Amino acid sequence: ARVVRDITNGQWVLIPIGAEVTGKITKIVPPTTPSDRARLMIKFTKLNIPRHPSVAITAHLTDVENARETVLPDGTIQGILEKDAAAGRVDGLLDKLGSAGDQMTKVSSKTFGKVDTAVEYPAGTDLALTLDEPLTVNSPSPPTAATQISPALAAAVEKLLSESPQRVQSKAKKPGDPLNLIVVGSSAQILAAFKQAGWSEASKLGTKSAVGTVRAMASNNGYENAPVSQLYLYGRSEDLAFEKALNTFLKRHHLRLWETTVKAPGGRSIWIGASTHDIGLDVHFRVVSHEIDPDLDSERAKVGADLMASGLVAAERLVDRPNPLTEGKTATGGTWTTDGELLVIDLKTSSAI
């Protein structure tokens, strides 16, 4: 497995992006009855850092990001049961799809295909590994990208933040997610960076995407191009939307970006956006929507780390804004907290790649 985030001690990079951990599968238990769950265990035992000798590690798996499966305390991945994929729970979520969802309500009670309960993941699946014993690294590694932005870009960002709202809003003008990302680059560069990072561009709302949504919800499978509900900034819905999912509709990283009128040095485009992590289903009075992880700063860091691992980022830097918001509710009622900073992600120009 490849490390996809610089691991630091607050000052130095101790385990860089591109380091590898190796190990072996130590347990495979397929289900034998409908009430039995599949189980899988992977033990990672060695860390290989470029230009360093290999190091033995003692660690266990603690999470498979956006997976429908659960990870037990000993690191065993435990599968789902077929009954866990209940088609009946999809009805309320169709409201998010507007008229396209209305067209699909009549078929929402049907199950689309057989539920696959096997524990299988594609290459690129994000795993979280926790060390069980301290690890000593003899010397630091260089950061994957610069940790400072140019003074000219910093000035442009400051101007942008002085003119921009703090939050997006729903079509009904309800305050929504706080802005926590700034990306510098062309639309083509942004599309390339997210693709390289393993993210997908969200589909537009419509009948076709509604069918895909119903299929994913009914069978508890993933939908990597699922549509996102529209949010508004500068009087328009998002210009770009990206997501990263795995094997369940209920969990995904996702974000929306709007191109601004402020330009970076050289006339490069500056985009501002909001990122959240869907972690389940949120049901309360007259509202059925995705539940989000309240910790927006963790999701902000996830976006930055994934893009940095793409190799297409020149620099990343957290910046403050005047009178930052630190807590609130989404347009559908979910709570969130943040330190109020925004992550500036300066993508490499074509000449620097």
Short mmCIF file of C-alpha atoms in Angstrom, two decimals:
data_model
loop_
_atom_site.label_atom_id
_atom_site.label_comp_id
_atom_site.label_asym_id
_atom_site.label_seq_id
_atom_site.Cartn_x
_atom_site.Cartn_y
_atom_site.Cartn_z
CA ALA A 1 0.00 0.00 0.00
CA ARG A 2 1.19 3.52 -0.80
CA VAL A 3 1.20 6.29 1.80
CA VAL A 4 -0.91 9.15 0.44
CA ARG A 5 -0.41 11.80 3.11
CA ASP A 6 2.74 13.42 4.48
CA ILE A 7 3.00 12.28 8.12
CA THR A 8 4.60 15.02 10.22
CA ASN A 9 5.50 15.75 13.80
CA GLY A 10 4.26 19.32 13.36
CA GLN A 11 7.58 20.51 11.97
CA TRP A 12 9.18 17.81 9.82
CA VAL A 13 7.88 15.22 7.37
CA LEU A 14 8.67 11.84 8.94
CA ILE A 15 6.78 9.57 6.51
CA PRO A 16 6.33 11.15 3.07
CA ILE A 17 3.76 10.58 0.36
CA GLY A 18 5.04 7.71 -1.76
CA ALA A 19 6.38 5.62 1.12
CA GLU A 20 5.07 2.05 1.09
CA VAL A 21 3.78 -0.34 3.73
CA THR A 22 3.79 -4.04 2.97
CA GLY A 23 2.25 -7.07 4.60
CA LYS A 24 -0.03 -9.99 3.87
CA ILE A 25 -3.60 -11.18 4.17
CA THR A 26 -3.89 -13.26 7.32
CA LYS A 27 -7.61 -14.05 7.36
CA ILE A 28 -10.22 -14.70 4.67
CA VAL A 29 -13.59 -16.00 5.83
CA PRO A 30 -16.34 -16.10 3.17
CA PRO A 31 -19.98 -16.12 4.34
CA THR A 32 -21.56 -19.58 4.40
CA THR A 33 -25.16 -18.59 5.23
CA PRO A 34 -27.29 -15.45 4.71
CA SER A 35 -26.79 -14.61 8.39
CA ASP A 36 -23.01 -14.96 8.22
CA ARG A 37 -20.67 -12.06 7.46
CA ALA A 38 -17.53 -12.15 5.34
CA ARG A 39 -14.30 -11.30 7.17
CA LEU A 40 -10.90 -10.18 5.98
CA MET A 41 -7.72 -9.24 7.84
CA ILE A 42 -4.58 -7.63 6.40
CA LYS A 43 -1.45 -7.33 8.55
CA PHE A 44 1.05 -4.65 7.53
CA THR A 45 4.52 -5.35 8.92
CA LYS A 46 7.08 -3.24 7.03
CA LEU A 47 7.51 0.43 6.11
CA ASN A 48 9.66 1.43 3.16
CA ILE A 49 10.61 5.14 3.00
CA PRO A 50 12.52 6.32 -0.08
CA ARG A 51 16.26 6.67 0.61
CA HIS A 52 15.82 5.05 4.04
CA PRO A 53 16.31 1.44 5.20
CA SER A 54 13.14 -0.60 5.63
CA VAL A 55 11.59 -0.49 9.09
CA ALA A 56 9.52 -3.16 10.81
CA ILE A 57 6.17 -1.89 12.13
CA THR A 58 3.44 -3.20 14.40
CA ALA A 59 0.11 -1.77 13.32
CA HIS A 60 -3.53 -2.56 12.70
CA LEU A 61 -6.17 -1.37 10.28
CA THR A 62 -8.67 1.07 11.79
CA ASP A 63 -10.79 2.20 8.84
CA VAL A 64 -11.62 1.60 5.19
CA GLU A 65 -12.73 5.04 4.03
CA ASN A 66 -16.29 5.24 2.73
CA ALA A 67 -16.79 1.48 3.02
CA ARG A 68 -20.12 -0.13 3.87
CA GLU A 69 -18.16 -2.69 5.89
CA THR A 70 -16.99 -2.12 9.46
CA VAL A 71 -13.52 -2.58 10.92
CA LEU A 72 -13.39 -4.46 14.23
CA PRO A 73 -11.00 -3.41 17.04
CA ASP A 74 -8.44 -6.05 16.03
CA GLY A 75 -8.35 -4.76 12.44
CA THR A 76 -10.64 -7.39 10.91
CA ILE A 77 -12.86 -6.05 8.12
CA GLN A 78 -16.40 -7.37 8.65
CA GLY A 79 -18.83 -7.52 5.74
CA ILE A 80 -22.50 -6.66 5.53
CA LEU A 81 -25.55 -8.90 5.39
CA GLU A 82 -27.84 -8.85 2.38
CA LYS A 83 -30.69 -7.59 4.57
CA ASP A 84 -28.57 -4.51 5.42
CA ALA A 85 -29.29 -3.18 1.90
CA ALA A 86 -32.92 -2.22 2.33
CA ALA A 87 -34.52 -0.74 -0.77
CA GLY A 88 -37.31 0.77 1.29
CA ARG A 89 -35.06 3.43 2.80
CA VAL A 90 -34.41 5.17 -0.51
CA ASP A 91 -37.70 7.02 -0.79
CA GLY A 92 -36.86 10.16 1.18
CA LEU A 93 -33.48 10.68 -0.46
CA LEU A 94 -35.17 11.00 -3.84
CA ASP A 95 -36.52 14.37 -2.72
CA LYS A 96 -32.99 15.74 -3.14
CA LEU A 97 -33.14 14.98 -6.85
CA GLY A 98 -36.08 17.31 -7.55
CA SER A 99 -38.20 16.49 -10.59
CA ALA A 100 -35.84 13.71 -11.64
CA GLY A 101 -36.38 12.09 -8.27
CA ASP A 102 -40.15 12.41 -8.62
CA GLN A 103 -39.96 10.40 -11.82
CA MET A 104 -38.14 7.61 -10.01
CA THR A 105 -40.29 7.43 -6.86
CA LYS A 106 -42.59 4.86 -8.47
CA VAL A 107 -39.71 2.40 -8.83
CA SER A 108 -37.93 3.13 -5.56
CA SER A 109 -39.37 0.07 -3.84
CA LYS A 110 -37.75 -2.31 -6.29
CA THR A 111 -34.39 -3.92 -5.74
CA PHE A 112 -32.02 -3.51 -8.67
CA GLY A 113 -29.93 -6.65 -8.84
CA LYS A 114 -28.48 -8.94 -6.21
CA VAL A 115 -26.59 -7.47 -3.28
CA ASP A 116 -22.92 -8.50 -3.27
CA THR A 117 -21.80 -9.07 0.33
CA ALA A 118 -18.19 -10.03 -0.49
CA VAL A 119 -15.37 -7.90 0.92
CA GLU A 120 -13.66 -6.69 -2.25
CA TYR A 121 -11.93 -3.35 -2.85
CA PRO A 122 -10.41 -1.84 -5.99
CA ALA A 123 -6.86 -0.53 -6.25
CA GLY A 124 -6.67 2.95 -4.75
CA THR A 125 -8.98 2.23 -1.80
CA ASP A 126 -8.08 4.46 1.15
CA LEU A 127 -7.12 2.58 4.32
CA ALA A 128 -6.32 4.05 7.75
CA LEU A 129 -3.51 2.33 9.65
CA THR A 130 -2.69 2.90 13.33
CA LEU A 131 0.69 2.10 14.85
CA ASP A 132 0.58 -0.14 17.91
CA GLU A 133 4.18 0.64 18.90
CA PRO A 134 6.24 3.85 18.55
CA LEU A 135 8.21 4.25 15.32
CA THR A 136 11.61 5.93 15.11
CA VAL A 137 12.57 7.70 11.88
CA ASN A 138 16.23 8.70 11.72
CA SER A 139 15.92 11.68 9.38
CA PRO A 140 13.10 13.77 7.89
CA SER A 141 12.01 13.80 4.26
CA PRO A 142 11.31 16.87 2.11
CA PRO A 143 7.65 17.96 1.87
CA THR A 144 5.79 16.86 -1.22
CA ALA A 145 4.73 20.44 -2.05
CA ALA A 146 5.73 23.90 -0.88
CA THR A 147 4.11 25.05 2.36
CA GLN A 148 4.10 28.74 1.42
CA ILE A 149 2.40 30.64 -1.41
CA SER A 150 3.87 33.66 -3.19
CA PRO A 151 3.20 37.14 -1.74
CA ALA A 152 1.36 38.09 -4.95
CA LEU A 153 -0.96 35.08 -4.68
CA ALA A 154 -1.46 35.76 -0.97
CA ALA A 155 -2.56 39.30 -1.83
CA ALA A 156 -5.04 38.01 -4.42
CA VAL A 157 -6.46 35.53 -1.90
CA GLU A 158 -6.80 38.27 0.70
CA LYS A 159 -8.74 40.40 -1.80
CA LEU A 160 -11.00 37.45 -2.65
CA LEU A 161 -11.82 36.74 0.98
CA SER A 162 -12.59 40.37 1.68
CA GLU A 163 -15.26 40.28 -1.03
CA SER A 164 -16.70 36.76 -0.69
CA PRO A 165 -19.51 35.45 1.52
CA GLN A 166 -18.57 33.03 4.26
CA ARG A 167 -21.09 30.36 3.28
CA VAL A 168 -22.94 28.94 0.32
CA GLN A 169 -26.73 28.74 0.38
CA SER A 170 -29.57 26.57 -0.85
CA LYS A 171 -31.90 27.56 -3.67
CA ALA A 172 -34.32 28.71 -0.97
CA LYS A 173 -31.50 30.91 0.37
CA LYS A 174 -30.95 28.88 3.54
CA PRO A 175 -27.33 29.22 4.75
CA GLY A 176 -25.32 26.12 3.93
CA ASP A 177 -21.75 24.87 4.12
CA PRO A 178 -18.94 27.30 4.98
CA LEU A 179 -16.32 27.96 2.32
CA ASN A 180 -13.10 26.17 3.22
CA LEU A 181 -11.16 25.68 -0.04
CA ILE A 182 -9.41 27.89 -2.57
CA VAL A 183 -7.98 26.29 -5.72
CA VAL A 184 -5.73 28.11 -8.19
CA GLY A 185 -5.64 26.81 -11.76
CA SER A 186 -7.65 26.38 -14.93
CA SER A 187 -10.71 24.13 -15.12
CA ALA A 188 -8.65 21.66 -17.17
CA GLN A 189 -5.93 21.58 -14.51
CA ILE A 190 -8.51 21.07 -11.77
CA LEU A 191 -10.18 18.22 -13.66
CA ALA A 192 -6.80 16.56 -14.25
CA ALA A 193 -5.72 16.91 -10.61
CA PHE A 194 -8.91 15.42 -9.17
CA LYS A 195 -8.89 12.58 -11.69
CA GLN A 196 -5.27 11.77 -10.79
CA ALA A 197 -6.23 11.90 -7.10
CA GLY A 198 -8.95 9.28 -7.60
CA TRP A 199 -11.93 11.64 -7.41
CA SER A 200 -14.80 11.68 -9.92
CA GLU A 201 -16.75 14.57 -11.39
CA ALA A 202 -20.35 14.48 -10.15
CA SER A 203 -23.08 13.85 -12.71
CA LYS A 204 -25.66 16.51 -13.46
CA LEU A 205 -29.09 16.07 -11.92
CA GLY A 206 -31.41 14.22 -14.33
CA THR A 207 -33.35 11.05 -14.93
CA LYS A 208 -30.26 8.99 -15.80
CA SER A 209 -28.44 10.00 -12.62
CA ALA A 210 -31.65 9.42 -10.63
CA VAL A 211 -31.79 5.83 -11.90
CA GLY A 212 -28.16 5.34 -10.89
CA THR A 213 -28.92 6.78 -7.46
CA VAL A 214 -31.86 4.43 -6.90
CA ARG A 215 -29.79 1.44 -7.99
CA ALA A 216 -26.98 2.37 -5.61
CA MET A 217 -29.29 2.97 -2.65
CA ALA A 218 -31.39 -0.13 -3.22
CA SER A 219 -28.39 -2.45 -3.35
CA ASN A 220 -26.16 -0.52 -0.90
CA ASN A 221 -23.52 -0.13 -3.60
CA GLY A 222 -21.39 2.86 -4.50
CA TYR A 223 -22.09 5.39 -7.26
CA GLU A 224 -18.86 7.21 -8.06
CA ASN A 225 -20.54 9.84 -10.25
CA ALA A 226 -23.64 10.41 -8.12
CA PRO A 227 -25.19 13.86 -8.48
CA VAL A 228 -24.87 16.39 -5.68
CA SER A 229 -27.68 18.67 -4.59
CA GLN A 230 -27.22 22.19 -5.94
CA LEU A 231 -25.91 24.94 -3.67
CA TYR A 232 -25.47 28.56 -4.63
CA LEU A 233 -22.79 31.26 -4.49
CA TYR A 234 -22.54 34.49 -6.47
CA GLY A 235 -26.12 33.89 -7.60
CA ARG A 236 -25.42 30.57 -9.35
CA SER A 237 -25.01 26.89 -8.60
CA GLU A 238 -21.57 25.28 -8.46
CA ASP A 239 -19.36 25.36 -11.56
CA LEU A 240 -17.62 22.08 -10.71
CA ALA A 241 -18.39 19.27 -8.27
CA PHE A 242 -16.24 16.28 -7.34
CA GLU A 243 -16.63 13.26 -5.10
CA LYS A 244 -14.78 10.21 -3.89
CA ALA A 245 -16.84 7.17 -2.95
CA LEU A 246 -16.28 3.43 -2.59
CA ASN A 247 -18.99 0.80 -2.26
CA THR A 248 -21.94 2.49 -0.58
CA PHE A 249 -24.12 5.42 -1.57
CA LEU A 250 -24.29 6.62 2.04
CA LYS A 251 -20.63 7.62 2.33
CA ARG A 252 -18.55 9.91 0.14
CA HIS A 253 -16.15 12.82 0.20
CA HIS A 254 -17.48 15.63 -1.96
CA LEU A 255 -17.01 19.30 -2.76
CA ARG A 256 -18.29 22.12 -4.93
CA LEU A 257 -16.24 24.86 -6.61
CA TRP A 258 -17.13 28.26 -8.03
CA GLU A 259 -14.84 30.27 -10.30
CA THR A 260 -14.33 33.80 -8.97
CA THR A 261 -13.60 37.07 -10.75
CA VAL A 262 -10.35 37.55 -8.81
CA LYS A 263 -7.26 36.45 -10.71
CA ALA A 264 -3.95 35.06 -9.51
CA PRO A 265 -0.61 36.33 -10.86
CA GLY A 266 -0.39 35.67 -14.60
CA GLY A 267 -4.16 35.80 -14.97
CA ARG A 268 -4.73 32.33 -13.54
CA SER A 269 -8.24 31.52 -12.27
CA ILE A 270 -9.03 31.36 -8.57
CA TRP A 271 -11.85 29.08 -7.44
CA ILE A 272 -13.51 28.97 -4.02
CA GLY A 273 -15.42 26.03 -2.63
CA ALA A 274 -16.85 23.98 0.20
CA SER A 275 -16.10 20.36 1.08
CA THR A 276 -17.98 17.95 3.35
CA HIS A 277 -17.89 14.22 4.10
CA ASP A 278 -21.13 12.24 3.91
CA ILE A 279 -21.07 9.49 6.54
CA GLY A 280 -24.63 8.15 6.64
CA LEU A 281 -28.30 8.97 6.49
CA ASP A 282 -29.80 11.93 8.38
CA VAL A 283 -33.53 11.70 9.01
CA HIS A 284 -35.45 14.38 10.90
CA PHE A 285 -38.74 16.22 10.57
CA ARG A 286 -39.59 16.57 6.86
CA VAL A 287 -35.93 16.19 5.86
CA VAL A 288 -34.07 13.10 4.65
CA SER A 289 -30.51 13.75 3.50
CA HIS A 290 -26.95 12.65 3.90
CA GLU A 291 -25.49 13.00 7.38
CA ILE A 292 -22.14 14.82 7.32
CA ASP A 293 -19.09 14.49 9.53
CA PRO A 294 -19.27 17.64 11.69
CA ASP A 295 -15.46 18.04 11.56
CA LEU A 296 -15.04 20.07 8.38
CA ASP A 297 -11.34 20.62 9.00
CA SER A 298 -10.67 16.90 8.64
CA GLU A 299 -12.41 16.90 5.24
CA ARG A 300 -10.49 20.00 4.18
CA ALA A 301 -7.25 18.19 5.03
CA LYS A 302 -8.42 15.11 3.11
CA VAL A 303 -8.93 17.14 -0.07
CA GLY A 304 -5.51 18.76 0.29
CA ALA A 305 -3.76 15.46 0.96
CA ASP A 306 -5.38 13.66 -1.98
CA LEU A 307 -4.54 16.44 -4.41
CA MET A 308 -0.98 16.63 -3.08
CA ALA A 309 -0.61 12.89 -3.67
CA SER A 310 -1.58 13.46 -7.31
CA GLY A 311 1.77 15.16 -7.88
CA LEU A 312 0.03 18.14 -9.51
CA VAL A 313 0.16 20.58 -6.58
CA ALA A 314 2.81 23.30 -6.36
CA ALA A 315 1.93 24.60 -2.89
CA GLU A 316 -0.66 24.38 -0.13
CA ARG A 317 -1.23 26.85 2.68
CA LEU A 318 -3.94 27.49 5.29
CA VAL A 319 -5.13 31.10 5.44
CA ASP A 320 -7.33 33.08 7.80
CA ARG A 321 -10.26 35.25 6.88
CA PRO A 322 -11.87 38.18 8.76
CA ASN A 323 -14.40 37.18 11.43
CA PRO A 324 -14.38 33.44 10.65
CA LEU A 325 -17.32 31.20 11.44
CA THR A 326 -16.57 28.25 13.74
CA GLU A 327 -19.88 26.39 13.93
CA GLY A 328 -23.29 26.23 12.32
CA LYS A 329 -25.81 24.11 10.44
CA THR A 330 -26.03 23.02 6.82
CA ALA A 331 -28.98 23.92 4.59
CA THR A 332 -30.59 20.59 5.59
CA GLY A 333 -29.93 20.93 9.33
CA GLY A 334 -26.66 19.04 9.85
CA THR A 335 -24.21 20.55 12.35
CA TRP A 336 -20.60 21.45 11.58
CA THR A 337 -17.53 22.88 13.31
CA THR A 338 -14.33 24.39 11.90
CA ASP A 339 -11.38 26.59 12.83
CA GLY A 340 -12.52 28.97 10.08
CA GLU A 341 -9.41 28.70 7.93
CA LEU A 342 -9.38 27.99 4.19
CA LEU A 343 -6.86 25.76 2.42
CA VAL A 344 -5.23 27.38 -0.60
CA ILE A 345 -4.21 24.75 -3.18
CA ASP A 346 -1.98 26.16 -5.92
CA LEU A 347 -1.88 23.70 -8.81
CA LYS A 348 1.17 23.30 -10.98
CA THR A 349 1.11 25.04 -14.32
CA SER A 350 1.59 22.96 -17.47
CA SER A 351 5.22 24.08 -17.71
CA ALA A 352 5.93 22.86 -14.15
CA ILE A 353 4.54 19.34 -14.61
#
